[in-house]
CSV table of C-alpha atoms in Angstrom, one decimal:
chain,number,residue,atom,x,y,z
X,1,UNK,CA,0.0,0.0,0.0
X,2,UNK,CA,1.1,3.4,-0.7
X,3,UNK,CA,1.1,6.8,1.6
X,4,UNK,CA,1.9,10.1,-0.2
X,5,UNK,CA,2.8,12.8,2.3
X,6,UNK,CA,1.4,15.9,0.5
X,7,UNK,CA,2.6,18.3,3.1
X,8,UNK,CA,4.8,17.8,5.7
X,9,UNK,CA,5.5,21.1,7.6
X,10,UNK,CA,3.6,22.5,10.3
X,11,UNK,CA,2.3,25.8,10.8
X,12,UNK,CA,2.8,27.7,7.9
X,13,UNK,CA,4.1,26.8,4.0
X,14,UNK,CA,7.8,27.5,2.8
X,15,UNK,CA,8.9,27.1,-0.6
X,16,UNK,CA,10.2,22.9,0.4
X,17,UNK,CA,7.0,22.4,2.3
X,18,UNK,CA,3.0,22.6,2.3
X,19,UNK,CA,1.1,21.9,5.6
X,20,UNK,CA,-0.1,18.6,6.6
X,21,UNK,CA,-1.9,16.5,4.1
X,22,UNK,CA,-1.3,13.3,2.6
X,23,UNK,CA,-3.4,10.5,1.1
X,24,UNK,CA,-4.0,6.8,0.1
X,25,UNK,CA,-4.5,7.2,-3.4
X,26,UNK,CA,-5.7,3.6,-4.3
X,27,UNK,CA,-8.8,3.7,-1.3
X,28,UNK,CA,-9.3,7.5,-1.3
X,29,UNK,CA,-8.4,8.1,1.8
X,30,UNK,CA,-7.1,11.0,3.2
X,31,UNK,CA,-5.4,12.5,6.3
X,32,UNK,CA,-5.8,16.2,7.2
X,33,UNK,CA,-6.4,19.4,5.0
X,34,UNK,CA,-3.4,21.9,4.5
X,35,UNK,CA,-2.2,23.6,2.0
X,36,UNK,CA,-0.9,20.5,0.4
X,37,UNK,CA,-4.1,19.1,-0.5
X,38,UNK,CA,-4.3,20.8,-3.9
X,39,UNK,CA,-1.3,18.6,-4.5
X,40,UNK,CA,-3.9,16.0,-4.5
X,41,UNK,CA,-5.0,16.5,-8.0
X,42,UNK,CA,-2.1,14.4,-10.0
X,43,UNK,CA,-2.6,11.0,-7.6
X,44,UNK,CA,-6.2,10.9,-6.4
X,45,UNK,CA,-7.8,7.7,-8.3
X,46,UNK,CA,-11.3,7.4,-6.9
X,47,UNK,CA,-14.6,8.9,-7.4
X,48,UNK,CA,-15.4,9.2,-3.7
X,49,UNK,CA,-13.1,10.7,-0.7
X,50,UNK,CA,-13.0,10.4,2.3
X,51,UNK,CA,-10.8,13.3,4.4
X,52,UNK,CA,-10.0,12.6,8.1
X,53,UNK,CA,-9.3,15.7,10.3
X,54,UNK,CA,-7.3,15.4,14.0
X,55,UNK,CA,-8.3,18.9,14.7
X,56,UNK,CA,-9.2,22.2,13.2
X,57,UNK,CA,-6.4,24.5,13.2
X,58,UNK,CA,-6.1,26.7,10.1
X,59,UNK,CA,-2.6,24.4,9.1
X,60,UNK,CA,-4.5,21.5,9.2
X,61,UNK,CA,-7.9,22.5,7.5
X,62,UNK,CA,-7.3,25.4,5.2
X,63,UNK,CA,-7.1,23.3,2.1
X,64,UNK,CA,-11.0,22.2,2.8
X,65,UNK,CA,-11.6,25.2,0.4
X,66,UNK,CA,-10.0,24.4,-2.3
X,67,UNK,CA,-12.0,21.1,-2.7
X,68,UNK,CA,-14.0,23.9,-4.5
X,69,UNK,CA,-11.8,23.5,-7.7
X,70,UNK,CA,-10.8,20.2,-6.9
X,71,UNK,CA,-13.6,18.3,-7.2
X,72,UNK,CA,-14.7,18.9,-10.5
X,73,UNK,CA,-11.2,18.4,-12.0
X,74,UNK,CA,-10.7,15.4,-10.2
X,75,UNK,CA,-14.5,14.0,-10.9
X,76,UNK,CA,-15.1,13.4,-7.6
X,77,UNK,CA,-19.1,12.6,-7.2
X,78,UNK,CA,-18.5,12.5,-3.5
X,79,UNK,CA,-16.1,13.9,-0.4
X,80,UNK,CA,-16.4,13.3,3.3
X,81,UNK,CA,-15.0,15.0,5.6
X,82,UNK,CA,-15.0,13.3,8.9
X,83,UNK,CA,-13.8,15.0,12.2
X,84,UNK,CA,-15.4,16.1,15.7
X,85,UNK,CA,-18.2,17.5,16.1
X,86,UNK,CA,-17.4,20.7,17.6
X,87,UNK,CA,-14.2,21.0,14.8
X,88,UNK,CA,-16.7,20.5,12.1
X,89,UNK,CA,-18.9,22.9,13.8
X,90,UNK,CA,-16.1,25.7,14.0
X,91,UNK,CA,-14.7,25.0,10.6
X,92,UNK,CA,-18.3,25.1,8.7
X,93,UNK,CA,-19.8,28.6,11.0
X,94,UNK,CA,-16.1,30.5,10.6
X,95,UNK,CA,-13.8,28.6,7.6
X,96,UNK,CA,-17.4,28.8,5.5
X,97,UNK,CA,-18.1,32.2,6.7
X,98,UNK,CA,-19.8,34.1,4.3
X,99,UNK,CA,-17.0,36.8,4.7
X,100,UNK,CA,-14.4,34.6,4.5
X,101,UNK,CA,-15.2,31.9,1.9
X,102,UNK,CA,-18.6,31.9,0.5
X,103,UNK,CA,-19.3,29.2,-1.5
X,104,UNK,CA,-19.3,25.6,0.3
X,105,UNK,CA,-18.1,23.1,-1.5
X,106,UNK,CA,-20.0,19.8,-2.4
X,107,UNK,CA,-19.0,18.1,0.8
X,108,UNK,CA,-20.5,16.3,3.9
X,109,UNK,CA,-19.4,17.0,7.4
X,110,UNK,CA,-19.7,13.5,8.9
X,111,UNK,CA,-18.8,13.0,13.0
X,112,UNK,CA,-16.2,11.0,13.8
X,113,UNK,CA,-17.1,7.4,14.9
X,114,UNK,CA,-15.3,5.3,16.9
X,115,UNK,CA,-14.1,2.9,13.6
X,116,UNK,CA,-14.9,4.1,10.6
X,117,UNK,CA,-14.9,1.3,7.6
X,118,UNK,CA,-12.4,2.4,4.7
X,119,UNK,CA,-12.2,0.5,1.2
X,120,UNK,CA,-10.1,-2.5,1.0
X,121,UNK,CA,-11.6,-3.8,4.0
X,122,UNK,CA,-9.5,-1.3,6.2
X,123,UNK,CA,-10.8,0.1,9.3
X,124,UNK,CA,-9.7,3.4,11.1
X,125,UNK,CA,-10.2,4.3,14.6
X,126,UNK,CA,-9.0,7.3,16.5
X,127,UNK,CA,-7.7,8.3,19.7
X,128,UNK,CA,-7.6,11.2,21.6
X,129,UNK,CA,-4.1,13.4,22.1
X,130,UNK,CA,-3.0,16.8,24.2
X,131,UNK,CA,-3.2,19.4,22.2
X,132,UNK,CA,-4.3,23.2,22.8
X,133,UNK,CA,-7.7,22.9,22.0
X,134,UNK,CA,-8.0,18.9,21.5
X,135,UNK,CA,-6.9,17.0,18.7
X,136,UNK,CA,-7.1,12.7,17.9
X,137,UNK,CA,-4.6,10.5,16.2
X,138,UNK,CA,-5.5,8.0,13.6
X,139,UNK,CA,-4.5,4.0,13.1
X,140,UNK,CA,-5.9,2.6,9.9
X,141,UNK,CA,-5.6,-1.3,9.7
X,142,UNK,CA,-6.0,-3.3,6.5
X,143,UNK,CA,-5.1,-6.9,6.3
X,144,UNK,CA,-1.8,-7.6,7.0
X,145,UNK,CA,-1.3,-3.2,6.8
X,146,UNK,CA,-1.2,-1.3,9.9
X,147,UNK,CA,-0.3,3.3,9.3
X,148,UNK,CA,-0.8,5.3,12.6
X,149,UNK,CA,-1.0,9.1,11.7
X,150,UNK,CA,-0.4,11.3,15.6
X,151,UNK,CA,0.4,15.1,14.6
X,152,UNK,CA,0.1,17.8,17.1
X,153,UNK,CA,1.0,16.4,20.3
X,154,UNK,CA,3.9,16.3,23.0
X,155,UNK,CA,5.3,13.0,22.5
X,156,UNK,CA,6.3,10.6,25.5
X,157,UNK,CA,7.9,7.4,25.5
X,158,UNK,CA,5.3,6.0,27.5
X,159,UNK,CA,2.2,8.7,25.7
X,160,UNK,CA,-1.0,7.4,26.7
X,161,UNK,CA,-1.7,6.4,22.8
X,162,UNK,CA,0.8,3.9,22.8
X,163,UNK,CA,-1.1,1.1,22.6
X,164,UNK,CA,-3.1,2.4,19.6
X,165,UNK,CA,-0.1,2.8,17.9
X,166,UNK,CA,1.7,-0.5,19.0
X,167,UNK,CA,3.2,-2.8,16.2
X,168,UNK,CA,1.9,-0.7,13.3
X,169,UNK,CA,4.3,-0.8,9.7
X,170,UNK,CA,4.2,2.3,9.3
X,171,UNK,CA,4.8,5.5,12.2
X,172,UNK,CA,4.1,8.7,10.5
X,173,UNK,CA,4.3,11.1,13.6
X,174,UNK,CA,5.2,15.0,14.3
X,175,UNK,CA,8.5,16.1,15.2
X,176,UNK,CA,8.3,19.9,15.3
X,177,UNK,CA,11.6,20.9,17.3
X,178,UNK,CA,15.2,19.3,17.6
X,179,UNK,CA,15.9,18.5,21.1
X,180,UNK,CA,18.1,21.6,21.3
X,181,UNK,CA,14.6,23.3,21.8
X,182,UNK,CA,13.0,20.7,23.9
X,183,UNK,CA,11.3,23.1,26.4
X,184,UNK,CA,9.1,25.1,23.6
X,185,UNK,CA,7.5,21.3,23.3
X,186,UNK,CA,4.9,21.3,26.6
X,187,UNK,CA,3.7,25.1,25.7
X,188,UNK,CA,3.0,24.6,22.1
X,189,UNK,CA,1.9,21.1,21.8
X,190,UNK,CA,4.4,19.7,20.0
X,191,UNK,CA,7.0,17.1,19.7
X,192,UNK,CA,11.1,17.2,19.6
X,193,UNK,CA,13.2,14.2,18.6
X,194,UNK,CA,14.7,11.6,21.1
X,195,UNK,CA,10.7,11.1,22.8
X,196,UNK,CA,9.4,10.9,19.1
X,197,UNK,CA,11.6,8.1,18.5
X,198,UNK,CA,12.0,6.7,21.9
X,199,UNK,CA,7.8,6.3,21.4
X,200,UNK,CA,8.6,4.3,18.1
X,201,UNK,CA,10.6,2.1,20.0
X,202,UNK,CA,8.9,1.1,22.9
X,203,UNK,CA,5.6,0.4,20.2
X,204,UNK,CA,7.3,-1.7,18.0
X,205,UNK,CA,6.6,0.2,14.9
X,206,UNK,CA,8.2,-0.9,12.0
X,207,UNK,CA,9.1,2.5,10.6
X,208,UNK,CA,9.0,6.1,11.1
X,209,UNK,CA,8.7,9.0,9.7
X,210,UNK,CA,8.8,12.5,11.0
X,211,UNK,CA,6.3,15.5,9.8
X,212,UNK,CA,5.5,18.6,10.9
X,213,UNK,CA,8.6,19.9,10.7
X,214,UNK,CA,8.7,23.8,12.1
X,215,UNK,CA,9.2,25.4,8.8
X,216,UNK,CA,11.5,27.8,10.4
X,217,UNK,CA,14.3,25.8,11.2
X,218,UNK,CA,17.4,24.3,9.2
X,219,UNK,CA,16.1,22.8,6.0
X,220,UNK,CA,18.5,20.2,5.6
X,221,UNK,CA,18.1,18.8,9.1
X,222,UNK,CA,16.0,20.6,10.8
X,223,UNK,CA,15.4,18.1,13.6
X,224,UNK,CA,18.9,15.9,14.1
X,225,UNK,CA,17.6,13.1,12.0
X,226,UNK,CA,20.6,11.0,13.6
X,227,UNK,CA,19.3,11.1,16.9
X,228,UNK,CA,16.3,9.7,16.2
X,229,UNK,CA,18.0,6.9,14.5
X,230,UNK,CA,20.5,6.6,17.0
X,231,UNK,CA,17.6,5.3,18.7
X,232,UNK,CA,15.3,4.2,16.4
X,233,UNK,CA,17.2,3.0,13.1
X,234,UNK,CA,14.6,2.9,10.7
X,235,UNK,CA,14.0,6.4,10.7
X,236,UNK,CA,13.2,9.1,8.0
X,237,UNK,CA,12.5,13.3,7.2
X,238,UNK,CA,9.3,13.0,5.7
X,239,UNK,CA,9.4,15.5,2.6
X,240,UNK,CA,6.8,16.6,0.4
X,241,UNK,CA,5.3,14.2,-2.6
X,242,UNK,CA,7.7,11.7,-0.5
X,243,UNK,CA,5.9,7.7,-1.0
X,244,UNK,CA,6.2,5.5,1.3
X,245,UNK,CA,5.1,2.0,1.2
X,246,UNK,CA,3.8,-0.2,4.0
């Protein structure tokens, strides 16, 4: 199976990065709405998809407007766009906002539930992580395939989502900030490298890769990709229209 990560910085888009979006072309599944998703144009291969929030901040769900364009160049007959109740709510009464963006697109706002049947006979389920103003995690699970998407979140080697994410094939989580700035983690919400990969670890996940890179920092290492393999070998920068396989 195939994950494209889309976008792979957090916050706001440089010219290497888009914000967090990627997608399983072959089931039309997607995870998160940046600015990436108009990326999704050149691999989407379904008539119907479905788009999976973890929470509703602007980096995350922006992209829900261009769907405008998108659909009809892409022929999709039908998009869902599943998330919490009170994101969905906050998205549709201010993104949709007459002043802002007034023309909703063609979509349906569905709830999350607590599995949620994909194609392929894959199932995803969610769990909940610390972030200002809440956010979930994702594990999707198809015979003998197992991706875990956590973004936004202060990672801990024993996190209390590590069970969700034990044993899966393929670890994409967030790694915002190099250990050097380890204490900006708690505050914002977010994750620096040795607890990231410390988590992959103690899980047993096969692989990882690291998104949500703060766009601000170095570029061509921006979080000391050999301490996370110093600790967890089978590590990697996830990079724009990067595809992994798992």
């Amino acid at each position: 199976m195939r994950l494209v990560l889309l976008g792979t910085s957090g916050y706001h888009p440089t010219d290497q990065r888009q914000t967090a979006c990627m997608i399983i072309p072959e089931y039309g599944v997607m995870l998160d709405a940046g600015t990436a998703l108009y990326r999704a144009a050149r691999f989407i291969q379904t008539r119907e998809l479905d788009i999976f929030l973890t929470h509703a901040h602007l980096d995350h769900v922006v992209g829900l407007t261009y769907l405008l364009g998108l659909m009809p160049v892409c022929g999709l007959g039908r998009v869902r766009v599943h998330g919490q109740p009170e994101k969905l709510d906050a998205i549709e009464r201010h993104l949709f906002a007459e002043p802002l963006f007034p023309i909703m697109p063609q979509c349906e706002f569905r709830p999350l539930e607590s599995e949620v049947k994909l194609a392929g006979g894959g199932v995803l389920s969610y769990f909940p992580v610390c972030h200002p103003g809440g956010a979930v995690g994702f594990r999707l699970d198809w015979p003998g395939h197992a991706l875990a998407y956590v973004t936004d979140t202060t990672a801990k080697p024993d996190a209390a989502y590590l069970s969700k994410i034990r044993g899966v094939d393929l670890l994409v989580h967030e790694c915002h900030f190099p250990d050097a700035l380890a204490s900006r983690t708690e505050p914002t919400g977010h994750s620096c490298t040795t607890p990231v990969a410390q988590l992959a670890k103690t899980a047993g996940a096969k692989h990882l890769v690291l998104v949500h890179i703060d766009p601000r920092g170095d570029e061509n290492d921006p979080v000391g990709i050999a301490t996370a393999r110093a600790i967890f070998p089978r590590t990697e920068l996830g990079r724009d229209l990067m595809e992994l396989e798992f």
